[in-house]
Coordinates of N, CA and C in Angstrom, one line a residue:
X30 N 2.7 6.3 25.4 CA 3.0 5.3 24.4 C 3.3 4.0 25.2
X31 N 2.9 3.1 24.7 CA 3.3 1.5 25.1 C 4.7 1.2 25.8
X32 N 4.7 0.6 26.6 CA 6.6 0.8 26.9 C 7.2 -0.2 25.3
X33 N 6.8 -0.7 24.9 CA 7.2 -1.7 23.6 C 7.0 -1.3 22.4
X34 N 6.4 -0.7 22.2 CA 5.9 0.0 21.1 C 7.0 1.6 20.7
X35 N 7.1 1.8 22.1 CA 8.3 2.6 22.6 C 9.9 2.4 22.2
X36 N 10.0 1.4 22.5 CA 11.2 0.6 22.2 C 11.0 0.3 20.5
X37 N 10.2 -0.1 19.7 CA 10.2 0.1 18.6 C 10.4 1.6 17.7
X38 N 9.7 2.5 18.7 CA 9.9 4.0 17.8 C 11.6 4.0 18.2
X39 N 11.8 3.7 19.2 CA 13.5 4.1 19.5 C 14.4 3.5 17.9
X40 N 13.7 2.0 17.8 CA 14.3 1.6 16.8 C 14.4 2.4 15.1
X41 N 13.2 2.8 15.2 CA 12.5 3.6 14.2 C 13.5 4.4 13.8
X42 N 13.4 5.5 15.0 CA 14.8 6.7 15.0 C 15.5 6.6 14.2
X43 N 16.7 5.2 14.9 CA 18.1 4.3 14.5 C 17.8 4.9 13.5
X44 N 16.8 4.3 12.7 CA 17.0 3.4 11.0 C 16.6 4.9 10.4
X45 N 16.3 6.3 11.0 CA 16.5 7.2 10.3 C 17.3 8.0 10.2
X46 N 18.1 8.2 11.5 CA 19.0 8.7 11.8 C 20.5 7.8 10.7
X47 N 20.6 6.6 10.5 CA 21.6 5.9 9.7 C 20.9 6.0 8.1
X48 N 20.3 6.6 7.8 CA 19.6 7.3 6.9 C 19.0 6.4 5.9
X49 N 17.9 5.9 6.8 CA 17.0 4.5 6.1 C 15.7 5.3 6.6
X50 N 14.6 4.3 6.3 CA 13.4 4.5 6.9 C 13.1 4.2 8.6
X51 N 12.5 4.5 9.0 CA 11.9 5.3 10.0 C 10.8 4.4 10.5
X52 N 11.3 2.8 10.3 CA 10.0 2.1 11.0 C 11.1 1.5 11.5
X53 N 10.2 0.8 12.9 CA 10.7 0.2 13.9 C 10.2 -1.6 14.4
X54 N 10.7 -2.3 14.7 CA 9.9 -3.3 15.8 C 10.6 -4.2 16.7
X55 N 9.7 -4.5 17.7 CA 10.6 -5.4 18.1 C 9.8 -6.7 18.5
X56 N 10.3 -7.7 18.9 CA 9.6 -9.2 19.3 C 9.7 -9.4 21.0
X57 N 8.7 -9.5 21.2 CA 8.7 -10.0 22.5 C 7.6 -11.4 23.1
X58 N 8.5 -11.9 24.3 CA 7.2 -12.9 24.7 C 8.0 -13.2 25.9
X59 N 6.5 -13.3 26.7 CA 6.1 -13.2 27.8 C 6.9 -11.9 28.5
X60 N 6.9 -10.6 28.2 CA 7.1 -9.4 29.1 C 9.0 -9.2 28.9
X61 N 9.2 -10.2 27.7 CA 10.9 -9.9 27.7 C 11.3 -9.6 26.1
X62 N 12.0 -8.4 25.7 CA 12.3 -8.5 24.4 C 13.4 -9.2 23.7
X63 N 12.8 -10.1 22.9 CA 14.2 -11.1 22.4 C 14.2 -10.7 21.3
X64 N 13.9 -9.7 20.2 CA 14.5 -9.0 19.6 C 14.2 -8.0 18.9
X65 N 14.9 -7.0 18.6 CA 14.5 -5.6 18.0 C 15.3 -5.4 16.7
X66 N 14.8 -4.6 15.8 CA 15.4 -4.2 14.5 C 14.4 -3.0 14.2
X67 N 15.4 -2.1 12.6 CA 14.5 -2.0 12.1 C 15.0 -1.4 10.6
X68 N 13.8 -1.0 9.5 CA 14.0 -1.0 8.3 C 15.7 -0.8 8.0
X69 N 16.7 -1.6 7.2 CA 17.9 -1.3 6.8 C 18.0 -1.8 5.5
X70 N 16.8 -1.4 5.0 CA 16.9 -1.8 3.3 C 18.0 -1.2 2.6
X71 N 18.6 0.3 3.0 CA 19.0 0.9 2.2 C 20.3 0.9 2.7
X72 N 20.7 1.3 4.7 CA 22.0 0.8 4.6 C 22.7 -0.4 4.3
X73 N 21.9 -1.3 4.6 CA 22.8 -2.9 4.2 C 22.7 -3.2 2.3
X74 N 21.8 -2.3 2.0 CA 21.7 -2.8 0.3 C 20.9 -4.0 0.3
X75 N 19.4 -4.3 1.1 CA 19.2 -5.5 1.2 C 17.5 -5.3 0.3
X76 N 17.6 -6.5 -0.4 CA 16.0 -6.4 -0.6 C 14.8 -6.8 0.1
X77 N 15.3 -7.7 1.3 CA 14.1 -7.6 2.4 C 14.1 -7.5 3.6
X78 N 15.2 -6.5 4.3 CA 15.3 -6.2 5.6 C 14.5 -5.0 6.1
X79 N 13.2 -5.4 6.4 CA 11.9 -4.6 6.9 C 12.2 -4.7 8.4
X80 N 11.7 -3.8 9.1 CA 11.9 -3.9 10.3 C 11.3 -5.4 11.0
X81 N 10.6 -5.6 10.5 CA 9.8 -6.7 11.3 C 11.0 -8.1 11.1
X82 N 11.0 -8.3 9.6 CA 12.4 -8.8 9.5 C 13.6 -8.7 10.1
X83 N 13.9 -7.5 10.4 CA 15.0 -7.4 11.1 C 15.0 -7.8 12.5
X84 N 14.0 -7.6 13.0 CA 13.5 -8.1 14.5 C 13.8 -9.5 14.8
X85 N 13.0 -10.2 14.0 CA 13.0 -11.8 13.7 C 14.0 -12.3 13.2
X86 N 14.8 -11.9 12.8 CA 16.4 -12.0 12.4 C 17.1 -11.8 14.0
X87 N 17.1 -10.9 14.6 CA 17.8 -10.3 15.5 C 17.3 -11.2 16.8
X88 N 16.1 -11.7 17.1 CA 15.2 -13.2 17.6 C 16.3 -14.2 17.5
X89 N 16.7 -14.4 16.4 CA 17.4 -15.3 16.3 C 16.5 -16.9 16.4
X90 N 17.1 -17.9 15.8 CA 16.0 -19.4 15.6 C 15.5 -19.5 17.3
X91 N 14.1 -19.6 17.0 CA 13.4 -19.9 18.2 C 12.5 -21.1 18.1
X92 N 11.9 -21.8 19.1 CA 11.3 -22.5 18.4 C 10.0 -22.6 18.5
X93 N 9.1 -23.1 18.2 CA 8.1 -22.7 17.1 C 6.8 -22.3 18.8
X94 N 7.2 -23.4 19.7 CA 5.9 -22.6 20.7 C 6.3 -21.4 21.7
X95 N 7.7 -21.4 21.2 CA 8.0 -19.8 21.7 C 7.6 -18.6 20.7
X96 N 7.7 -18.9 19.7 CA 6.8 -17.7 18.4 C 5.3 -18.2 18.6
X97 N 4.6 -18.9 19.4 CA 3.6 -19.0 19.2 C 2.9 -18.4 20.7
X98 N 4.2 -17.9 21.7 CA 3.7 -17.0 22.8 C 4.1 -15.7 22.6
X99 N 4.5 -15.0 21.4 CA 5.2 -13.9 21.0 C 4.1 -13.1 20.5
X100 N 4.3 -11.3 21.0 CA 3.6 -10.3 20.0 C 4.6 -9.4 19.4
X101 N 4.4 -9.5 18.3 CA 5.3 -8.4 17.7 C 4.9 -6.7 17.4
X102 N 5.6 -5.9 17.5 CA 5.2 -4.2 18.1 C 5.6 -3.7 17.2
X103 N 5.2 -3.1 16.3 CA 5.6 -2.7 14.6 C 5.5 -1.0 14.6
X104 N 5.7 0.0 13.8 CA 5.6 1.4 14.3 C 4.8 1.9 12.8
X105 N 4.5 0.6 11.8 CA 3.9 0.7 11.0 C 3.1 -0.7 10.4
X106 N 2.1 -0.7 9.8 CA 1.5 -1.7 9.6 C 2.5 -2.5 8.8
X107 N 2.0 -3.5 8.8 CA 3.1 -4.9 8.1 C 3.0 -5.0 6.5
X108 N 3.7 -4.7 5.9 CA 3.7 -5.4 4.5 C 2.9 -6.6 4.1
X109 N 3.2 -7.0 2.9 CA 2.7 -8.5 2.5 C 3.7 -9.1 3.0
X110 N 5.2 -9.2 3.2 CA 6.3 -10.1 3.2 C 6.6 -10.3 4.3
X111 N 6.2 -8.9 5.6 CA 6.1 -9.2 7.0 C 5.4 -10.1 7.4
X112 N 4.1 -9.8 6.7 CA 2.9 -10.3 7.4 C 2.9 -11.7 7.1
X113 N 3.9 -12.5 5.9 CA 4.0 -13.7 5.8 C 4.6 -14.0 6.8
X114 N 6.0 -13.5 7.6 CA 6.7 -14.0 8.1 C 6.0 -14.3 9.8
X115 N 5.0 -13.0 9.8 CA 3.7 -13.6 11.2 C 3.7 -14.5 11.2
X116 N 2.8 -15.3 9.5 CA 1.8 -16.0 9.4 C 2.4 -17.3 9.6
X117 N 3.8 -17.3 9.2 CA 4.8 -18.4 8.7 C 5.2 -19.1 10.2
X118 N 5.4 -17.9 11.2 CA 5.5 -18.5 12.4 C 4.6 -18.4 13.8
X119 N 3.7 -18.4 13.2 CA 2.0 -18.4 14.1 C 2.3 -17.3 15.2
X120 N 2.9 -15.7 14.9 CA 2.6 -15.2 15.9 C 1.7 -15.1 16.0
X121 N 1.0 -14.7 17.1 CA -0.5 -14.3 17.5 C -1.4 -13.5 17.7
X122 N -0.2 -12.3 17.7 CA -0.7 -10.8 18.7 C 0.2 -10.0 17.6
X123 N -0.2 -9.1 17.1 CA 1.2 -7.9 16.5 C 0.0 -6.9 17.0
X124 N 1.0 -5.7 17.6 CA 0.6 -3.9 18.1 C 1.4 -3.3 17.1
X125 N 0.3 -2.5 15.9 CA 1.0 -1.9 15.4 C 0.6 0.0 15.4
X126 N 1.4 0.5 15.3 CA 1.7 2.4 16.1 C 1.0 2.9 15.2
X127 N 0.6 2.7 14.2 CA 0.4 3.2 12.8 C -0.5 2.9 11.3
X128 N -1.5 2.8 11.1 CA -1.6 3.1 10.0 C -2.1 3.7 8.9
X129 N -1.9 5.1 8.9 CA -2.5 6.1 8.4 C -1.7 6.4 7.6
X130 N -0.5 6.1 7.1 CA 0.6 6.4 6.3 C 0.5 5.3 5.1
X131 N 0.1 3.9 5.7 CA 0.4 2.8 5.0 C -0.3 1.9 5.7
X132 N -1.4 1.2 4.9 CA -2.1 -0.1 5.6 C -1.5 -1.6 4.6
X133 N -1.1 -2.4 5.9 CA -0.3 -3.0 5.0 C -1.5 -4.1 5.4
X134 N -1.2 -5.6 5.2 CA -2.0 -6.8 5.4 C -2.9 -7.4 6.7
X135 N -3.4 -5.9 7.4 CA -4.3 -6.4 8.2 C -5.5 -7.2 8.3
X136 N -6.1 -7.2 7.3 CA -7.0 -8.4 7.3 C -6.5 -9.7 6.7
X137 N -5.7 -9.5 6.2 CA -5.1 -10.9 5.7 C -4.5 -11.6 7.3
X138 N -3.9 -10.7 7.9 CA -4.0 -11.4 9.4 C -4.7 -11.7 10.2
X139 N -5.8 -10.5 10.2 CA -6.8 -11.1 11.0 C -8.1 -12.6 10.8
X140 N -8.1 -12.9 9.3 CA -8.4 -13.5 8.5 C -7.9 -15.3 9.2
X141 N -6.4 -14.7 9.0 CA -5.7 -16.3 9.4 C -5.6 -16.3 11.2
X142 N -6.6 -14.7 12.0 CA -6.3 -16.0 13.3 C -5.6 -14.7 13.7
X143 N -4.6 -13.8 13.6 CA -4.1 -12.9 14.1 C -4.9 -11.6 15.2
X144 N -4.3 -11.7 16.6 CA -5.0 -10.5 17.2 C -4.2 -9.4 17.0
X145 N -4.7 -8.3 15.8 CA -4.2 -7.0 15.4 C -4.9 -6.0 15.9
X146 N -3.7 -5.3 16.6 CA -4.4 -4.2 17.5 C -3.4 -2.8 16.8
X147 N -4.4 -1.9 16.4 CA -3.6 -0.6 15.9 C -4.0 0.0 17.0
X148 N -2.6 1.3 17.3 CA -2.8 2.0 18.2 C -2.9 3.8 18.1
X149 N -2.6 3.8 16.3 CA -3.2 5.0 16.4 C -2.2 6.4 17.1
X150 N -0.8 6.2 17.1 CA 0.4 7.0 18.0 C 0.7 7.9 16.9
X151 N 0.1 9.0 17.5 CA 0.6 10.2 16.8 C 2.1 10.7 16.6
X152 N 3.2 9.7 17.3 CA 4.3 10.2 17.8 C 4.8 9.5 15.9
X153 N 4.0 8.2 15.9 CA 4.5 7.2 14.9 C 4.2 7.6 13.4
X154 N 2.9 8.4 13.8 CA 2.3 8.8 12.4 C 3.0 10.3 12.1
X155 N 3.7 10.9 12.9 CA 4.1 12.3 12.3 C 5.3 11.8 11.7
X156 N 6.0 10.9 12.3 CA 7.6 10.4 12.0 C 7.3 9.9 10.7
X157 N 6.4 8.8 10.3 CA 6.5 8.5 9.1 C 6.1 9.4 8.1
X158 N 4.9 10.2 8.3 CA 4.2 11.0 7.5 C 5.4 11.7 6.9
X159 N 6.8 12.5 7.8 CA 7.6 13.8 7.2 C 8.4 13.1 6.7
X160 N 8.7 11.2 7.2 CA 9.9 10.8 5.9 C 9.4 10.3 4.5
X161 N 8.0 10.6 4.6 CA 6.7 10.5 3.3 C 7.1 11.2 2.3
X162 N 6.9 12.2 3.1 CA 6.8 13.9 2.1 C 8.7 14.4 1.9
X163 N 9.1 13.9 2.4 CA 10.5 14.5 2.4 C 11.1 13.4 1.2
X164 N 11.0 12.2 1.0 CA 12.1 10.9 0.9 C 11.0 10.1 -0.3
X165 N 10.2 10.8 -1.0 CA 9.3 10.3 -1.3 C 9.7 8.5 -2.6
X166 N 10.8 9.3 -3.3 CA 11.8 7.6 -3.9 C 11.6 6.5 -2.9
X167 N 13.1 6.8 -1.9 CA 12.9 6.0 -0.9 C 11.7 5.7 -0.5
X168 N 10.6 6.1 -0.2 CA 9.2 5.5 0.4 C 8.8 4.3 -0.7
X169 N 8.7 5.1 -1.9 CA 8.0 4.1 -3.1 C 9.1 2.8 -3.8
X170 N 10.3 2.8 -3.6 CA 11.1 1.7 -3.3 C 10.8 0.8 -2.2
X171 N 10.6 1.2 -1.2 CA 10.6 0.1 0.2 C 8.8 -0.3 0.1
X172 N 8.4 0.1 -0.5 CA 6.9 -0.6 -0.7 C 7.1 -1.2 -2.4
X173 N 7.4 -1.0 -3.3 CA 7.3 -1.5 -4.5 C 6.2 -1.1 -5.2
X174 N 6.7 0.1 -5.0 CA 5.9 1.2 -6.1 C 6.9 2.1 -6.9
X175 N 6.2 2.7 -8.2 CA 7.3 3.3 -9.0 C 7.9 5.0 -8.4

């Protein structure tokens, strides 16, 4: 597995172990992580703390040509609301672990310019797949489905 992509499943864990979902990411640029999160929709009570969010929250204000040397490492494809928040600050690169569980707005990124690279991690796809079948509410909540 990726060493970063790695560090995203670690995040992953967290957020299932504190009994949320089971996706991970983190932000990095040039070879240093400035920040990691992941899904805490359900501990914090929040309506849009997605992992990718939480990453870029946990980044903290950067400015704009430092998000424009950044790849973000996701352990699941991006949502619509993630993938705005790419688009919103010109990342360039997102590696995402996953998505056979959930394809979120990959062509809508690659569309605007984004180099999306799926990697296809079996470690990423079993983890999500059993909090699928096990947690199925929770799943269809955190995407906005009934």
């Amino acid at each position: 597995m990726d060493r970063f992509l790695k560090e995203a499943y670690l995040e992953a864990q967290k957020g299932l172990t504190e009994g949320g979902l089971p996706i991970g990411s983190v932000v990095v640029c040039d070879g240093e992580i400035l920040g990691r999160g992941h899904n805490r929709r359900i501990q914090r009570g929040s309506a849009i703390l997605h992992a990718e969010m939480d990453a870029l929250e946990n980044a903290g204000r950067l400015k704009a040509d430092v998000y424009k040397r950044c790849t973000l490492y996701t352990t699941l494809s991006p949502c619509v609301m993630c993938s705005g928040a790419i688009l919103l600050y010109k990342i360039p690169r997102i590696i995402i672990g996953e998505h056979d569980n959930f394809m979120g707005e990959e062509d809508l990124l690659r569309s605007r310019g984004v180099n999306v690279e799926v990697l296809n991690d079996p470690d990423c796809i079993a983890m999500m797949k059993s909090f699928i079948q096990n947690n199925p509410d929770l799943w269809n909540e955190d995407i906005g489905e009934e």
